[in-house]
Short mmCIF file of C-alpha atoms in Angstrom, two decimals:
data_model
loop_
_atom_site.label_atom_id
_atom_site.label_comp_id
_atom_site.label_asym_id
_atom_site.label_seq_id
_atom_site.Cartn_x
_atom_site.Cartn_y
_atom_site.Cartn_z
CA UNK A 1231 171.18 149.07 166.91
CA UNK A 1232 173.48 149.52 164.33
CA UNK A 1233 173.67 146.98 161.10
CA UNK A 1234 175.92 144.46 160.62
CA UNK A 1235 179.12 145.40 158.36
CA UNK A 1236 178.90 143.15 154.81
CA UNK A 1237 181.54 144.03 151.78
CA UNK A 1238 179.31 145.94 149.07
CA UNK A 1239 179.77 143.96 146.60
CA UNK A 1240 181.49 140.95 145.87
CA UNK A 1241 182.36 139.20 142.22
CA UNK A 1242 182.86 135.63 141.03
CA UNK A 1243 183.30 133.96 137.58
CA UNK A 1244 180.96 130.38 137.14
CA UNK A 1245 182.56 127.65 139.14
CA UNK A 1246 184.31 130.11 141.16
CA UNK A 1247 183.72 130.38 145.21
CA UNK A 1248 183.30 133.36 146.75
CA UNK A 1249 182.99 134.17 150.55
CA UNK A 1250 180.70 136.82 151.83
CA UNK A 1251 181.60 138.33 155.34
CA UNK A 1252 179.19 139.74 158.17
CA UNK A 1253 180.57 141.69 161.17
CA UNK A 1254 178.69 142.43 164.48
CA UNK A 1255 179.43 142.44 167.95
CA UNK A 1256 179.91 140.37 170.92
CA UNK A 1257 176.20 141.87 171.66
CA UNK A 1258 174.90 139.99 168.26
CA UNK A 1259 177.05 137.92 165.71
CA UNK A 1260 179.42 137.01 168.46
CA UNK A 1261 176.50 136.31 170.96
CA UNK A 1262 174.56 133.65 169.89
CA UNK A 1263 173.88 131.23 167.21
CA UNK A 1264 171.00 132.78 165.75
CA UNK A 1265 172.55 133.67 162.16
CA UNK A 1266 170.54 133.90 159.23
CA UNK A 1267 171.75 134.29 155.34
CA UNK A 1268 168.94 135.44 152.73
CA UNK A 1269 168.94 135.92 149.01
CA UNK A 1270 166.91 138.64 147.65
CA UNK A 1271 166.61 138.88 143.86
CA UNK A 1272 164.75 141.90 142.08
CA UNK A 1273 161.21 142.61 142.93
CA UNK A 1274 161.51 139.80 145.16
CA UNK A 1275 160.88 139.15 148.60
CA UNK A 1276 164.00 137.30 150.76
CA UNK A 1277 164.46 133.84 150.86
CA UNK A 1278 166.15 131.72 153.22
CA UNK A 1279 169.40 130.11 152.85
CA UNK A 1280 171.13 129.37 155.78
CA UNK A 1281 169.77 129.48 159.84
CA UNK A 1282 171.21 128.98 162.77
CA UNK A 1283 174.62 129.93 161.65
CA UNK A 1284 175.13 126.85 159.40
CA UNK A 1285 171.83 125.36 158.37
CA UNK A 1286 170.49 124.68 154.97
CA UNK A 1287 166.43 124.28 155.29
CA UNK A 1288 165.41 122.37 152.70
CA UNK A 1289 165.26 122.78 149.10
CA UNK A 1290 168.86 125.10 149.25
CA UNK A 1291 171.46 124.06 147.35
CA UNK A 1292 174.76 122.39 149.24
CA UNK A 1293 176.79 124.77 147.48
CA UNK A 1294 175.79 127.18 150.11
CA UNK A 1295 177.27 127.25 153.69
CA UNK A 1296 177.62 128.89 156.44
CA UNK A 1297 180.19 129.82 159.33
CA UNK A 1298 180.91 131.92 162.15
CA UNK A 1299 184.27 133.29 164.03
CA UNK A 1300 183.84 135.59 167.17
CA UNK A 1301 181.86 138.66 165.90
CA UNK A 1302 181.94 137.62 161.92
CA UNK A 1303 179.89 135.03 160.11
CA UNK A 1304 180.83 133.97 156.32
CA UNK A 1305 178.39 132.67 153.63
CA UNK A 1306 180.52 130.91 150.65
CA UNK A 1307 178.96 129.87 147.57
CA UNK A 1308 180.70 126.82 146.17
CA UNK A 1309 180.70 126.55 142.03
CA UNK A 1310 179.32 129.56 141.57
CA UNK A 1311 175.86 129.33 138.99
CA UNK A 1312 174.64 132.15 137.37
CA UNK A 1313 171.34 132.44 139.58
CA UNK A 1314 172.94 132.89 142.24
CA UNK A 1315 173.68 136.48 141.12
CA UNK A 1316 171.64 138.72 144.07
CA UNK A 1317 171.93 140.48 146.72
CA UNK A 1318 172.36 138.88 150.01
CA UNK A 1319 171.84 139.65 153.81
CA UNK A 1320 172.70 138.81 157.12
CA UNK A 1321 170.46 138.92 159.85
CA UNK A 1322 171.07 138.13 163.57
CA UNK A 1323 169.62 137.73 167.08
CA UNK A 1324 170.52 140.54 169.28
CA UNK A 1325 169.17 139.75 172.82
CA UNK A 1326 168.21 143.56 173.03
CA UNK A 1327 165.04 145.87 173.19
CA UNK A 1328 165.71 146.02 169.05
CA UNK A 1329 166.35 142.28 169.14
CA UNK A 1330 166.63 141.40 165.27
CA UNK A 1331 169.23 143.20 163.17
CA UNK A 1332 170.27 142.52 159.28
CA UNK A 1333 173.27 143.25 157.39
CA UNK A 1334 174.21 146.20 155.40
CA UNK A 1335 173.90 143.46 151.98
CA UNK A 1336 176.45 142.38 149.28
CA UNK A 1337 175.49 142.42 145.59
CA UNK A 1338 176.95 139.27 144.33
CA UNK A 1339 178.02 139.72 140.69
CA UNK A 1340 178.74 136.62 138.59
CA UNK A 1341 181.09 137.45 135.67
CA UNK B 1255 151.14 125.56 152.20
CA UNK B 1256 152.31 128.32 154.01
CA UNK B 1257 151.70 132.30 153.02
CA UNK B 1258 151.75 135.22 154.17
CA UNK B 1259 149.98 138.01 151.91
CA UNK B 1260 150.35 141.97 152.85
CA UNK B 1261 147.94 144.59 151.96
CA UNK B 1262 146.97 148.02 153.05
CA UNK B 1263 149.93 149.62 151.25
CA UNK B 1264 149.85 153.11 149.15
CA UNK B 1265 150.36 156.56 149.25
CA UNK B 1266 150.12 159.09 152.22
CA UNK B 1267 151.32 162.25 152.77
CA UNK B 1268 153.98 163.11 155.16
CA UNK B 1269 152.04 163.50 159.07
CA UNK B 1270 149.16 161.07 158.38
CA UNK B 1271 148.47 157.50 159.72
CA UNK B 1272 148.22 154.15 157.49
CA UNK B 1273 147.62 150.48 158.70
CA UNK B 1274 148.99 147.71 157.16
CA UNK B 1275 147.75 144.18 157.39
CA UNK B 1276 149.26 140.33 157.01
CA UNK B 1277 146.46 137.55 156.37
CA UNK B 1278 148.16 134.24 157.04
CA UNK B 1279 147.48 130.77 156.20
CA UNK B 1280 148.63 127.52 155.64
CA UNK B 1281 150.24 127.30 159.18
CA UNK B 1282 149.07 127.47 162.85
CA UNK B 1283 149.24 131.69 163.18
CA UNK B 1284 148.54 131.56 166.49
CA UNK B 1285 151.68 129.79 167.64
CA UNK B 1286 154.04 132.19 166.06
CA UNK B 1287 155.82 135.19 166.66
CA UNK B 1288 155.66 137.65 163.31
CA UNK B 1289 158.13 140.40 162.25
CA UNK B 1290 157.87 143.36 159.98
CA UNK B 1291 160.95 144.15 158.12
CA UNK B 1292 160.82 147.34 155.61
CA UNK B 1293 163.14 147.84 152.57
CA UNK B 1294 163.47 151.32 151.28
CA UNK B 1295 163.56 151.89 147.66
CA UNK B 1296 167.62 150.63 146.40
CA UNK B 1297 167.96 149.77 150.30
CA UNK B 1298 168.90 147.17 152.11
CA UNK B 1299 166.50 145.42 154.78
CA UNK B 1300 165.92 146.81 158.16
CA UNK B 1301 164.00 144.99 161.36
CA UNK B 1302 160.75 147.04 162.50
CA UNK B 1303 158.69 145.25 164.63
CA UNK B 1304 158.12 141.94 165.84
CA UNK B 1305 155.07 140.72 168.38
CA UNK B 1306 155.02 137.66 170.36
CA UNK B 1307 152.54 134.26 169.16
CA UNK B 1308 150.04 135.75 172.10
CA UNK B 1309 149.87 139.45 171.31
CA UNK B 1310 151.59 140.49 174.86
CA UNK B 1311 154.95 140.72 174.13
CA UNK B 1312 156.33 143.98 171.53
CA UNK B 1313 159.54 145.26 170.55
CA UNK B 1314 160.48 147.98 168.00
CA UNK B 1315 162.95 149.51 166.14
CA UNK B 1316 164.30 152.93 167.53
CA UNK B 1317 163.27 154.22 164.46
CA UNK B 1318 159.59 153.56 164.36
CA UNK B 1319 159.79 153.48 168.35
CA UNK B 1320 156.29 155.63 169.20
CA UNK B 1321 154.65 155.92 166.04
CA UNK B 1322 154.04 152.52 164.77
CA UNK B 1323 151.91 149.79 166.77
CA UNK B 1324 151.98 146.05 165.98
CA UNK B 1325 149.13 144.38 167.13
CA UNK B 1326 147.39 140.73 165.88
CA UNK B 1327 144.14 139.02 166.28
CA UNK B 1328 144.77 135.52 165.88
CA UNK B 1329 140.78 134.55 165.25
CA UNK B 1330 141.44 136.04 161.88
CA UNK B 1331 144.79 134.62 160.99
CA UNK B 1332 145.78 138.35 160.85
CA UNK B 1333 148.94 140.78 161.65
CA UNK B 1334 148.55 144.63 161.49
CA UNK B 1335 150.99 147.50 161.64
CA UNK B 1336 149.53 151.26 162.61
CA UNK B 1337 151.35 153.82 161.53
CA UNK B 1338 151.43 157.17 162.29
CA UNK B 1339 153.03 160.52 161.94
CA UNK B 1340 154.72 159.05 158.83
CA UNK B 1341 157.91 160.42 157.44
CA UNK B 1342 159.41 160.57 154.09
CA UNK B 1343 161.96 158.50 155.39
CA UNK B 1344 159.56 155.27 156.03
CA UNK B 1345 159.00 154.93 152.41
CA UNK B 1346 159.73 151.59 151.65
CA UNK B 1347 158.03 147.72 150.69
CA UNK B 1348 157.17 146.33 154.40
CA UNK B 1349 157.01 142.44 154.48
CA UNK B 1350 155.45 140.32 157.54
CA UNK B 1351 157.52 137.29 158.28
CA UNK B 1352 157.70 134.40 160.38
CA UNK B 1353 160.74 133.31 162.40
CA UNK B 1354 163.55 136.00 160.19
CA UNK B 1355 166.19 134.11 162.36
CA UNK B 1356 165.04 130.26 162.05
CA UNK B 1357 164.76 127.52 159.79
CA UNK B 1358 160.99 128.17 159.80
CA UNK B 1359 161.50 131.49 158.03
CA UNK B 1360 158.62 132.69 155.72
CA UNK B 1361 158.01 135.97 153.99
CA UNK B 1362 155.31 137.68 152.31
CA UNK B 1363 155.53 139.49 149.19
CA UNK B 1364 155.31 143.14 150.67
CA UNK B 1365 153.45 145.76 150.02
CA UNK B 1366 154.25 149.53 149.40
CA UNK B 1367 154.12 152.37 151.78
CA UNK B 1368 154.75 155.88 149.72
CA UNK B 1369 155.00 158.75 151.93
CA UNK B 1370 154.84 161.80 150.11
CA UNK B 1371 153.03 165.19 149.40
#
């Protein structure tokens, strides 16, 4: 099972909105609605931020959302804060023996 | 409230075995299905294992596919990962966590497996 394709690294100024991309398959992303976005600082373990594609569990800002278009889901980050500098990861359902796979991860940089 | 707390990590040389465990609490373990996810050092996160809420369902990563076992015993709250003929290459913090797909999603801090001579 190969990971899901996310941009490197991707850069915003404070206020700003950025738009983080994950690309799978018909066999994963495309498949089903079982999405997942994490944020991982340093030294830290991986927390939650949006499930099920589009779901915010509770406590996560608004300013985070989710979507999905055939084989590629999006995360945006609306007014972009400082914290929110991390990396961030994808994760999906696969319906296979291997049946959970994560993104490649994006390094969001705010200027 | 809910936690998930890894231990059993360290160093091993390259060939030998090491079991990691996850002590859970807060929640009802026995009614959920637990993952282990590793991250190598500067690495992103990669899926490893995940066993059903009962014990009799397993699945793997191709990776780890015949040299690690996941196994739980839900009298103790408790997940375990065996691991054997370890490689260089499965260096890396391994976390337990619950539901990696759902809104239920918990982690546990991770501990560190070192595999080196």
């Amino acid at each position: 099972q190969s990971a899901l394709t996310q941009p490197a690294s991707v850069s915003g100024s404070p206020g700003q909105s950025i738009t983080i991309s994950c690309t799978g398959t018909s066999n994963d992303v495309g498949g089903y609605k079982y999405v997942s976005w994490y944020q991982q600082h340093p030294g830290k373990a991986p927390k939650l931020m949006i499930y099920d594609v589009s779901y915010r569990p509770s406590g996560v800002s608004n300013r985070f959302s989710g979507s999905k278009s055939g084989n590629t889901a999006s995360l945006t980050i609306s007014g972009l804060h400082a914290e929110d500098e991390a990396d961030y990861y994808c994760s999906s359902y696969t319906g296979s023996s291997a049946p959970y796979v994560f993104g490649t991860g994006t390094k969001v940089t705010v200027l | 409230q809910v936690q998930l707390v890894e231990s059993g990590g360290g160093v091993v040389q390259p060939g030998r075995s090491l079991r990691l465990s996850c002590t859970a609490s807060g929640f009802t373990f026995s009614t959920y299905a637990i993952h282990w996810v590793r991250q190598a050092p500067g690495k992103g996160l990669e899926w490893v294992a995940l066993i059903s809420s009962d014990g009799s369902t397993e699945d793997y990563a191709d990776s780890v596919k015949g040299r690690f076992t996941i196994s739980r015993d839900n009298s103790k709250n408790t997940l375990y990962l065996q691991m054997n003929s370890l490689r260089a290459e499965d260096t890396a913090v391994y976390y337990c966590a619950r539901d990696i797909v759902g809104g239920e999603s918990e982690w546990g801090q991770g501990t560190l497996v070192t595999v080196s001579s």
